[in-house]
mmCIF file of N, CA and C in Angstrom:
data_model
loop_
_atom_site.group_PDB
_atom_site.id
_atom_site.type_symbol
_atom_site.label_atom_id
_atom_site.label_comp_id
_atom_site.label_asym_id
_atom_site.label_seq_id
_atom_site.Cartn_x
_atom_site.Cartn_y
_atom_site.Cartn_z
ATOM 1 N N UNK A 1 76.159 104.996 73.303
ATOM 2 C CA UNK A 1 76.002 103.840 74.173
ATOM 3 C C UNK A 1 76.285 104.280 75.602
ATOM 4 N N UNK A 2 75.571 103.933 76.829
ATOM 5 C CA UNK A 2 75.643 104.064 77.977
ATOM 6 C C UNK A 2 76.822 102.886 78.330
ATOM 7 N N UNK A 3 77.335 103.417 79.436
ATOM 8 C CA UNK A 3 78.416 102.310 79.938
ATOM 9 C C UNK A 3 77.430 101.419 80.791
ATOM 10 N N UNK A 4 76.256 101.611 81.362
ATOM 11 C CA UNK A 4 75.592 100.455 82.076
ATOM 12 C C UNK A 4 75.274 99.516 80.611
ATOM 13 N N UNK A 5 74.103 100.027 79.307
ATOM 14 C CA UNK A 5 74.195 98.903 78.338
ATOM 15 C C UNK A 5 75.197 98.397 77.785
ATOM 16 N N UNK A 6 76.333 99.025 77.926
ATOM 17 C CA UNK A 6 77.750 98.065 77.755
ATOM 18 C C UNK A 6 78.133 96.875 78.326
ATOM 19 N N UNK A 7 78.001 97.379 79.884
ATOM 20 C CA UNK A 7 78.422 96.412 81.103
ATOM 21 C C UNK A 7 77.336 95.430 80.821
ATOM 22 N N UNK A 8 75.911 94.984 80.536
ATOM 23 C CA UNK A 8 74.985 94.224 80.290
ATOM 24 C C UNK A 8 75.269 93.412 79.350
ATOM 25 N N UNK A 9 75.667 93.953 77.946
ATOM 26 C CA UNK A 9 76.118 93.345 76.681
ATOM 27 C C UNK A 9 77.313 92.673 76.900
ATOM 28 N N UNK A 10 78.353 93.008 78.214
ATOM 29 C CA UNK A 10 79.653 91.904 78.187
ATOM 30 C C UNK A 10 79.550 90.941 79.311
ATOM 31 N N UNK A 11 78.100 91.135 79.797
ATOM 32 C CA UNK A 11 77.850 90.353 80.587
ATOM 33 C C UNK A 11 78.137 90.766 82.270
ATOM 34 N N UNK A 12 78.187 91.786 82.345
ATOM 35 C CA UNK A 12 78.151 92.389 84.240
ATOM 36 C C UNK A 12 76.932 92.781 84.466
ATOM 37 N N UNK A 13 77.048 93.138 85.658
ATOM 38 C CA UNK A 13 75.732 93.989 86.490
ATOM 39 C C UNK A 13 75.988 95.479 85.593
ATOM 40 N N UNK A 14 75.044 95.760 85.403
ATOM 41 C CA UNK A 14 74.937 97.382 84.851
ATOM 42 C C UNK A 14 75.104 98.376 85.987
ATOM 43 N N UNK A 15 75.082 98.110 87.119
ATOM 44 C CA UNK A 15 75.346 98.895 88.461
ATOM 45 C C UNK A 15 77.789 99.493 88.485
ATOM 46 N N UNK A 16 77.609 99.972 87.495
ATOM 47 C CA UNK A 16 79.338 100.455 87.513
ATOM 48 C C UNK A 16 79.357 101.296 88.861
ATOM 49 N N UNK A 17 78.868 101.336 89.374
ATOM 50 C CA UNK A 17 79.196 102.032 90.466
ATOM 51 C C UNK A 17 79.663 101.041 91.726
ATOM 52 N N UNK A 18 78.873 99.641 91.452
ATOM 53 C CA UNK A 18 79.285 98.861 92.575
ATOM 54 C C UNK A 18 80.658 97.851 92.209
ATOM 55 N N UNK A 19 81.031 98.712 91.581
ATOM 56 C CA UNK A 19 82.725 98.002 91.394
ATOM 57 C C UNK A 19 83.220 98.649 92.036
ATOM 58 N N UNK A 20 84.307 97.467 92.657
ATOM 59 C CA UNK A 20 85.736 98.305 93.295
ATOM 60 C C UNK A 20 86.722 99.035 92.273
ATOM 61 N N UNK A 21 87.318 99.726 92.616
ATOM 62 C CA UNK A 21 88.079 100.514 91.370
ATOM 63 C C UNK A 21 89.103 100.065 90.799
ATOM 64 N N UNK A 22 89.322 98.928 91.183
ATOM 65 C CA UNK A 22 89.999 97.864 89.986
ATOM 66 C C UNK A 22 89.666 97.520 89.245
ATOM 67 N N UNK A 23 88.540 96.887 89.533
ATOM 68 C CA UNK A 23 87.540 96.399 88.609
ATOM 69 C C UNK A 23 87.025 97.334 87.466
ATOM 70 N N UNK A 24 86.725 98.416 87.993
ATOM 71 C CA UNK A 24 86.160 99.629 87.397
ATOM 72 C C UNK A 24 87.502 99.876 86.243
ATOM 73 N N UNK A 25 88.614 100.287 86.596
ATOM 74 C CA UNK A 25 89.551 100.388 85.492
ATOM 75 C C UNK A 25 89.928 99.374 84.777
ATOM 76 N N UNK A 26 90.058 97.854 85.082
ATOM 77 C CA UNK A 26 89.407 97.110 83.540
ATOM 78 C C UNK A 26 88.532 96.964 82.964
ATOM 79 N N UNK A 27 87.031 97.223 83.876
ATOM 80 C CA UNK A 27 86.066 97.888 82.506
ATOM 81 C C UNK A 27 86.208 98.725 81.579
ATOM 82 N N UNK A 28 86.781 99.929 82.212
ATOM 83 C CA UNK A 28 86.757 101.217 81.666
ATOM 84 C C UNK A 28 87.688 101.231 80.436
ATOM 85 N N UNK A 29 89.505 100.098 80.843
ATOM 86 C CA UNK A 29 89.972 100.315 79.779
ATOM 87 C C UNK A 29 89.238 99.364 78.450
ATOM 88 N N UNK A 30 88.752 98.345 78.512
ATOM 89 C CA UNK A 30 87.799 97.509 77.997
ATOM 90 C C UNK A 30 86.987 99.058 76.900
ATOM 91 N N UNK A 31 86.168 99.185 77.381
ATOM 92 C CA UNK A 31 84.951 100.205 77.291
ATOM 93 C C UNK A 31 85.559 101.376 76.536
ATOM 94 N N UNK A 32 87.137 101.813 76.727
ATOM 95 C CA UNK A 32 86.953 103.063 76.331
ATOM 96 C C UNK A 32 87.242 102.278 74.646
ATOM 97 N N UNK A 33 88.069 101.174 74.473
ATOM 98 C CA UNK A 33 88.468 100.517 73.343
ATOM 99 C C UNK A 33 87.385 100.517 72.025
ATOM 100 N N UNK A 34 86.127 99.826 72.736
ATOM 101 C CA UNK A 34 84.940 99.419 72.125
ATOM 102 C C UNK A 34 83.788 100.530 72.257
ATOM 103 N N UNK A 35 83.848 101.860 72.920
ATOM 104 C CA UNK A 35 82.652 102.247 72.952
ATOM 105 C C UNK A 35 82.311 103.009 71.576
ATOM 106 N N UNK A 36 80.765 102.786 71.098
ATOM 107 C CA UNK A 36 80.283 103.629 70.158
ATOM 108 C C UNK A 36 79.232 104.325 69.906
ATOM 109 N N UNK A 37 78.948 104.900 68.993
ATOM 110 C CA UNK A 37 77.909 106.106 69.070
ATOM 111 C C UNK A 37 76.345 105.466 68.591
ATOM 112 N N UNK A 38 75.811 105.482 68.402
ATOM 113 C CA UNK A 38 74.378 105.387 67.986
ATOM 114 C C UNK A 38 74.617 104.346 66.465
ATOM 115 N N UNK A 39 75.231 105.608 65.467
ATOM 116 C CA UNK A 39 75.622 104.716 64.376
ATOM 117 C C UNK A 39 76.643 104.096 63.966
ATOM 118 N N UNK A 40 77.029 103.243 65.483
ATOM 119 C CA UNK A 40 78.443 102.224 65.141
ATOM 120 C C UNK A 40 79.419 102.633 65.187
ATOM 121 N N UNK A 41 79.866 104.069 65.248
ATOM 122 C CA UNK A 41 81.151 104.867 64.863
ATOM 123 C C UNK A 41 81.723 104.848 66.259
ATOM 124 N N UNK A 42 83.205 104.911 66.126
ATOM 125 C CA UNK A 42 83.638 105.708 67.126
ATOM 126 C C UNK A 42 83.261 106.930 67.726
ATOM 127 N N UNK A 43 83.527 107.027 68.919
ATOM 128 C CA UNK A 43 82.982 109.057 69.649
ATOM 129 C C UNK A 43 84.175 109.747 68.681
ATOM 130 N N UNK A 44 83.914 110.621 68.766
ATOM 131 C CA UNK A 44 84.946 111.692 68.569
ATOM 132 C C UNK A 44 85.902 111.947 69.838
ATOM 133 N N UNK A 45 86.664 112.386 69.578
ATOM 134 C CA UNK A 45 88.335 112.682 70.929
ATOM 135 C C UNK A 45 86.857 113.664 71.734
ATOM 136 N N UNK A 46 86.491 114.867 71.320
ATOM 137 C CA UNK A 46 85.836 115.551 72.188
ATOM 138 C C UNK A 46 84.221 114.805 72.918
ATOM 139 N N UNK A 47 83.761 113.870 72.248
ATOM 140 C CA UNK A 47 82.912 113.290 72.636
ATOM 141 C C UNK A 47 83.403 112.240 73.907
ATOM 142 N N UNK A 48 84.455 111.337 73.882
ATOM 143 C CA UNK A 48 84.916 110.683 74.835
ATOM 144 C C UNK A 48 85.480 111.337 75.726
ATOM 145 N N UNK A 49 86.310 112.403 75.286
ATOM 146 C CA UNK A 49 86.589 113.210 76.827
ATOM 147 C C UNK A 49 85.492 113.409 77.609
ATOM 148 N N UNK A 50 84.319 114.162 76.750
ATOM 149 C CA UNK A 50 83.111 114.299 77.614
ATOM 150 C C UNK A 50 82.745 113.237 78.495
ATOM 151 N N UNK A 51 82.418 111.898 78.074
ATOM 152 C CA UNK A 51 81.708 110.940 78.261
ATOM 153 C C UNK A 51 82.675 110.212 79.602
ATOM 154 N N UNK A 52 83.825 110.516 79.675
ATOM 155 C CA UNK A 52 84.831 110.146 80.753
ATOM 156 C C UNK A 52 84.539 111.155 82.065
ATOM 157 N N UNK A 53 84.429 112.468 81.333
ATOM 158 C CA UNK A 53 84.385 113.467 82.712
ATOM 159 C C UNK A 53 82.738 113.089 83.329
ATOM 160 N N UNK A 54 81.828 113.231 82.813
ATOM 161 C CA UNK A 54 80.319 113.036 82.609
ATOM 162 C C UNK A 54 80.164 111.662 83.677
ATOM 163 N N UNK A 55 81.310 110.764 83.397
ATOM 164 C CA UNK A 55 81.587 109.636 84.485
ATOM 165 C C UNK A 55 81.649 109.454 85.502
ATOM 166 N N UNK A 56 82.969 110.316 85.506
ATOM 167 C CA UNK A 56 83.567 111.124 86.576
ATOM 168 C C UNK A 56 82.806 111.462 88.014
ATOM 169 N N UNK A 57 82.318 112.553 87.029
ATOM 170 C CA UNK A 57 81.038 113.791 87.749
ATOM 171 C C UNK A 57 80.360 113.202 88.552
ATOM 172 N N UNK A 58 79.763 112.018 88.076
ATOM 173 C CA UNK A 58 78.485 111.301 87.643
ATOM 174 C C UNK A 58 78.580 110.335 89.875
ATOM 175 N N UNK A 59 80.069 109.631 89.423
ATOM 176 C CA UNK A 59 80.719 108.750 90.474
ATOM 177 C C UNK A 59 80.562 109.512 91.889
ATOM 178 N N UNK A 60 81.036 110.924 92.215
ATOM 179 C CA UNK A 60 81.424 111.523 92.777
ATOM 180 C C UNK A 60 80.145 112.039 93.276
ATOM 181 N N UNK A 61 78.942 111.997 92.610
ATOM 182 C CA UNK A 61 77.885 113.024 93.308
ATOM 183 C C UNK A 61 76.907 111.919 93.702
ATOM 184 N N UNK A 62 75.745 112.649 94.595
ATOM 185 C CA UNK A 62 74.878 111.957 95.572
ATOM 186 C C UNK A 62 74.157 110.936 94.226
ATOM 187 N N UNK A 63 73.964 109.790 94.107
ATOM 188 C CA UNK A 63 73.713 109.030 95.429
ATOM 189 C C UNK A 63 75.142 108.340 95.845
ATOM 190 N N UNK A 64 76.091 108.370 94.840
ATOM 191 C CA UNK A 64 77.420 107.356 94.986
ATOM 192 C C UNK A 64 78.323 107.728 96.120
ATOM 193 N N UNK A 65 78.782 109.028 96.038
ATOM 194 C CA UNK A 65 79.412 109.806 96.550
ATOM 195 C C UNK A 65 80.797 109.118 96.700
ATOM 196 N N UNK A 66 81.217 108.829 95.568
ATOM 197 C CA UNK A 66 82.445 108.236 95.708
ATOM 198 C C UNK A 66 83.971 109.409 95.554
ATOM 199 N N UNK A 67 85.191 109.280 96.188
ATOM 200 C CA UNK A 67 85.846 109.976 95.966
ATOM 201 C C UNK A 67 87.089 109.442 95.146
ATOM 202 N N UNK A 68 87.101 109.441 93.455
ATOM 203 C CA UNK A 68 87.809 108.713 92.774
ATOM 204 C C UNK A 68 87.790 110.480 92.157
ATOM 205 N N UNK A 69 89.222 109.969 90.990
ATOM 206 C CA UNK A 69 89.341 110.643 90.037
ATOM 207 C C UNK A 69 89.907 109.577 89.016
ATOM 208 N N UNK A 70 88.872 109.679 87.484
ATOM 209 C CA UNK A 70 89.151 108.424 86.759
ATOM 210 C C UNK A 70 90.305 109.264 85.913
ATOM 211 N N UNK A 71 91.135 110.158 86.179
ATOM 212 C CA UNK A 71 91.844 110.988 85.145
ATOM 213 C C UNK A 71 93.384 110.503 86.100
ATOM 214 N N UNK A 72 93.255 110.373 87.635
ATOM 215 C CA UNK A 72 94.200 110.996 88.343
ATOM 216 C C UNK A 72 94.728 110.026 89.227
ATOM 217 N N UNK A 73 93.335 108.981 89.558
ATOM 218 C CA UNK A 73 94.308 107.861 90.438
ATOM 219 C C UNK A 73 94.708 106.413 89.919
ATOM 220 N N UNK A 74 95.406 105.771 90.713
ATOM 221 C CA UNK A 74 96.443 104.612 90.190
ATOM 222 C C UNK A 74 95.603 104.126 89.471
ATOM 223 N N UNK A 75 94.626 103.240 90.288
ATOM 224 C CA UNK A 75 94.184 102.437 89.661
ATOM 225 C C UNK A 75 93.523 102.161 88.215
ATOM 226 N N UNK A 76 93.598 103.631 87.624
ATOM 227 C CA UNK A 76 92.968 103.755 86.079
ATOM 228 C C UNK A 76 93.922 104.360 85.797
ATOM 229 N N UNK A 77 95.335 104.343 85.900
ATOM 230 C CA UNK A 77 96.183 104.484 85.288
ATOM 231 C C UNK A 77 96.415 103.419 83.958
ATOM 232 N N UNK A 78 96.523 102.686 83.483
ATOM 233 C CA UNK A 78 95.750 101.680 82.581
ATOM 234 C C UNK A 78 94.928 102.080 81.562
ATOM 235 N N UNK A 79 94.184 102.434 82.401
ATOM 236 C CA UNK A 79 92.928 102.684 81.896
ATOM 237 C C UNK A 79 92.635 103.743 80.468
ATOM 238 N N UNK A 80 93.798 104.849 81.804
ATOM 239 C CA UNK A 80 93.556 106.405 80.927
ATOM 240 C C UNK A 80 95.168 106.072 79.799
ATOM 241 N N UNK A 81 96.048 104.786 80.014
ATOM 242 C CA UNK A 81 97.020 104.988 79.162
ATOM 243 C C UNK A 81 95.984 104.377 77.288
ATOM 244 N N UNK A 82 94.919 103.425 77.638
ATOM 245 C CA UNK A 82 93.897 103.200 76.495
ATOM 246 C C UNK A 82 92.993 104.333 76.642
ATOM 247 N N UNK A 83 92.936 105.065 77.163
ATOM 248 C CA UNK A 83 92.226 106.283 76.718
ATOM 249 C C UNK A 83 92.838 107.076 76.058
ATOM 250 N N UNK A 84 93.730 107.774 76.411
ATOM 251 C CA UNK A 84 94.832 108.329 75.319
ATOM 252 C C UNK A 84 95.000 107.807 73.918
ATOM 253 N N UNK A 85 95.384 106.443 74.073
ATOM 254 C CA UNK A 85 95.446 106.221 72.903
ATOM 255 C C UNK A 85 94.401 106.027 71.855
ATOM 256 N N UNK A 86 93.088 106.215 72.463
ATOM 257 C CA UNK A 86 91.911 106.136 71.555
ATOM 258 C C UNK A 86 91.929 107.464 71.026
ATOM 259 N N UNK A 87 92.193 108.133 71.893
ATOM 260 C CA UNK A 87 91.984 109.628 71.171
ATOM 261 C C UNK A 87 92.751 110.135 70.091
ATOM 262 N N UNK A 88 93.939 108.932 69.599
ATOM 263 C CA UNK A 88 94.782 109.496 68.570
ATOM 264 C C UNK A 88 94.588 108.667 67.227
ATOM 265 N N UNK A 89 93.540 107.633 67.607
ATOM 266 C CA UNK A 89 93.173 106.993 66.566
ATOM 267 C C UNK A 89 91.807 107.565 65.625
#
């Protein structure tokens, strides 16, 4: 699942980039809870790490050029404490 057809299915703009990063880290912790693979399953720990950095990457380069780190700053502190814990489930 893409996080834009996510954001569509809970009812936002599919544009995650035009959130402020508050906003962005209660999607994200939202999203990392519920996201799944093709056949319904959870990602795997190595599949969601990917899919977080892949985010990341994604935020930071042209056209967004935003300067966040979804691993490192406050505001997805939250975020990454439900990310963690997905990865141990």
């Amino acid at each position: 699942m893409y996080v834009s057809d996510w954001l569509v299915e809970k009812g936002h703009t599919p544009d995650f980039e035009l959130q402020d990063k508050e906003m962005l880290g209660e999607l994200l912790r939202t999203f990392y809870i519920e996201a799944r693979n093709a056949k319904g399953e959870k990602y795997s720990k190595s599949s969601l790490i990917n899919l977080r950095s892949g985010l990341n990457r994604a935020m930071n380069m042209p056209p967004f050029n935003w300067t966040i780190n979804l691993m490192k700053d406050f505001e997805f502190v939250h975020a990454n404490k439900v990310f963690n814990s997905s990865l141990r489930v």
